Amino acid sequence: MKTATTILCVALPLLASAEMCNVFNNDGPVHCRSSPKFSAKSVTTIGDGDAWDFSCYKTGDCYEGVCSWDYNWELKCYINGFYTSDQCNSKNLPKC
């Protein structure tokens, strides 16, 4: 029971600050990666226009001047902030 309580206590701050954001890419689905770099393994892809909750961000590889990567708790992966809507930014999301 202690392990479940510990996991819940760690997860709650991330979930409490989650922002629902759309993913945009005119060229098709966006790769959601295991870490905030383009060379990281693609965990899954998210379709253009799909909305997901993002709980925090990390700084990583830059694309078009955007170096923040938004983390999706459910999928356990990151998307470069260039591809997420304006709600997912450093003012609305805590650093991971």
Coordinates of C-alpha atoms in Angstrom, one line a residue:
M1 CA 0.0 0.0 0.0
K2 CA 2.9 2.4 0.7
T3 CA 4.1 2.1 -2.9
A4 CA 0.7 3.0 -4.3
T5 CA 0.4 6.0 -1.9
T6 CA 3.9 7.2 -2.9
I7 CA 3.1 6.9 -6.6
L8 CA -0.2 8.7 -6.1
C9 CA 1.5 11.5 -4.2
V10 CA 4.1 12.0 -6.9
A11 CA 1.5 11.8 -9.7
L12 CA -1.1 14.2 -8.3
P13 CA 0.9 17.5 -8.8
L14 CA 1.5 16.6 -12.4
L15 CA -2.1 15.8 -13.1
A16 CA -3.4 18.8 -11.2
S17 CA -1.5 21.1 -13.5
A18 CA -2.3 19.4 -16.8
E19 CA -3.4 21.5 -19.8
M20 CA -5.5 20.2 -22.6
C21 CA -3.7 21.1 -25.8
N22 CA -4.2 20.3 -29.5
V23 CA -1.4 18.9 -31.5
F24 CA -0.9 20.5 -34.9
N25 CA 1.1 19.4 -38.0
N26 CA 0.0 19.9 -41.6
D27 CA 2.3 17.0 -42.6
G28 CA 0.4 14.3 -40.6
P29 CA 0.8 12.7 -37.2
V30 CA 3.4 14.0 -34.7
H31 CA 5.9 11.6 -33.0
C32 CA 5.6 11.5 -29.2
R33 CA 9.1 10.6 -28.0
S34 CA 10.6 8.9 -25.0
S35 CA 12.7 11.9 -24.1
P36 CA 12.9 15.5 -25.3
K37 CA 15.1 15.0 -28.4
F38 CA 14.3 14.2 -32.0
S39 CA 16.7 11.2 -31.9
A40 CA 14.7 9.6 -29.0
K41 CA 12.5 6.5 -29.7
S42 CA 9.0 7.3 -31.0
V43 CA 6.6 5.9 -28.4
T44 CA 3.5 6.6 -30.5
T45 CA 2.1 9.2 -33.0
I46 CA -0.6 11.8 -32.3
G47 CA -2.9 12.9 -35.1
D48 CA -3.1 16.4 -36.4
G49 CA -5.8 18.3 -34.4
D50 CA -6.0 15.7 -31.6
A51 CA -6.3 17.0 -28.0
W52 CA -4.4 15.5 -25.1
D53 CA -3.5 16.5 -21.6
F54 CA 0.1 17.7 -21.0
S55 CA 1.4 17.9 -17.5
C56 CA 4.8 19.5 -17.6
Y57 CA 7.6 20.4 -20.0
K58 CA 11.3 19.9 -20.4
T59 CA 13.9 21.7 -22.4
G60 CA 15.4 19.7 -25.3
D61 CA 16.2 19.8 -29.0
C62 CA 14.9 22.9 -30.7
Y63 CA 12.7 23.1 -33.8
E64 CA 11.9 26.5 -35.4
G65 CA 13.3 28.2 -32.3
V66 CA 11.1 26.2 -29.9
C67 CA 13.1 24.2 -27.3
S68 CA 10.4 23.1 -24.9
W69 CA 8.9 19.6 -25.0
D70 CA 5.5 19.0 -23.5
Y71 CA 5.0 15.7 -21.5
N72 CA 1.9 13.5 -21.8
W73 CA 1.4 11.6 -18.6
E74 CA -0.9 8.9 -20.2
L75 CA 1.3 8.1 -23.1
K76 CA 4.5 8.7 -21.1
C77 CA 6.2 10.7 -23.9
Y78 CA 7.2 14.2 -25.1
I79 CA 6.1 16.4 -28.1
N80 CA 8.1 19.5 -29.1
G81 CA 6.2 22.6 -28.2
F82 CA 6.2 23.8 -31.8
Y83 CA 3.4 21.2 -32.4
T84 CA 1.2 22.0 -29.4
S85 CA -1.4 24.7 -29.1
D86 CA -0.7 27.9 -27.1
Q87 CA -2.1 26.6 -23.8
C88 CA 1.0 24.4 -23.5
N89 CA 3.6 26.9 -22.6
S90 CA 6.0 27.6 -19.7
K91 CA 3.5 29.9 -18.1
N92 CA 0.8 27.2 -17.9
L93 CA 2.9 24.1 -17.4
P94 CA 5.5 23.5 -14.6
K95 CA 8.9 22.2 -15.5
C96 CA 9.1 18.4 -15.2

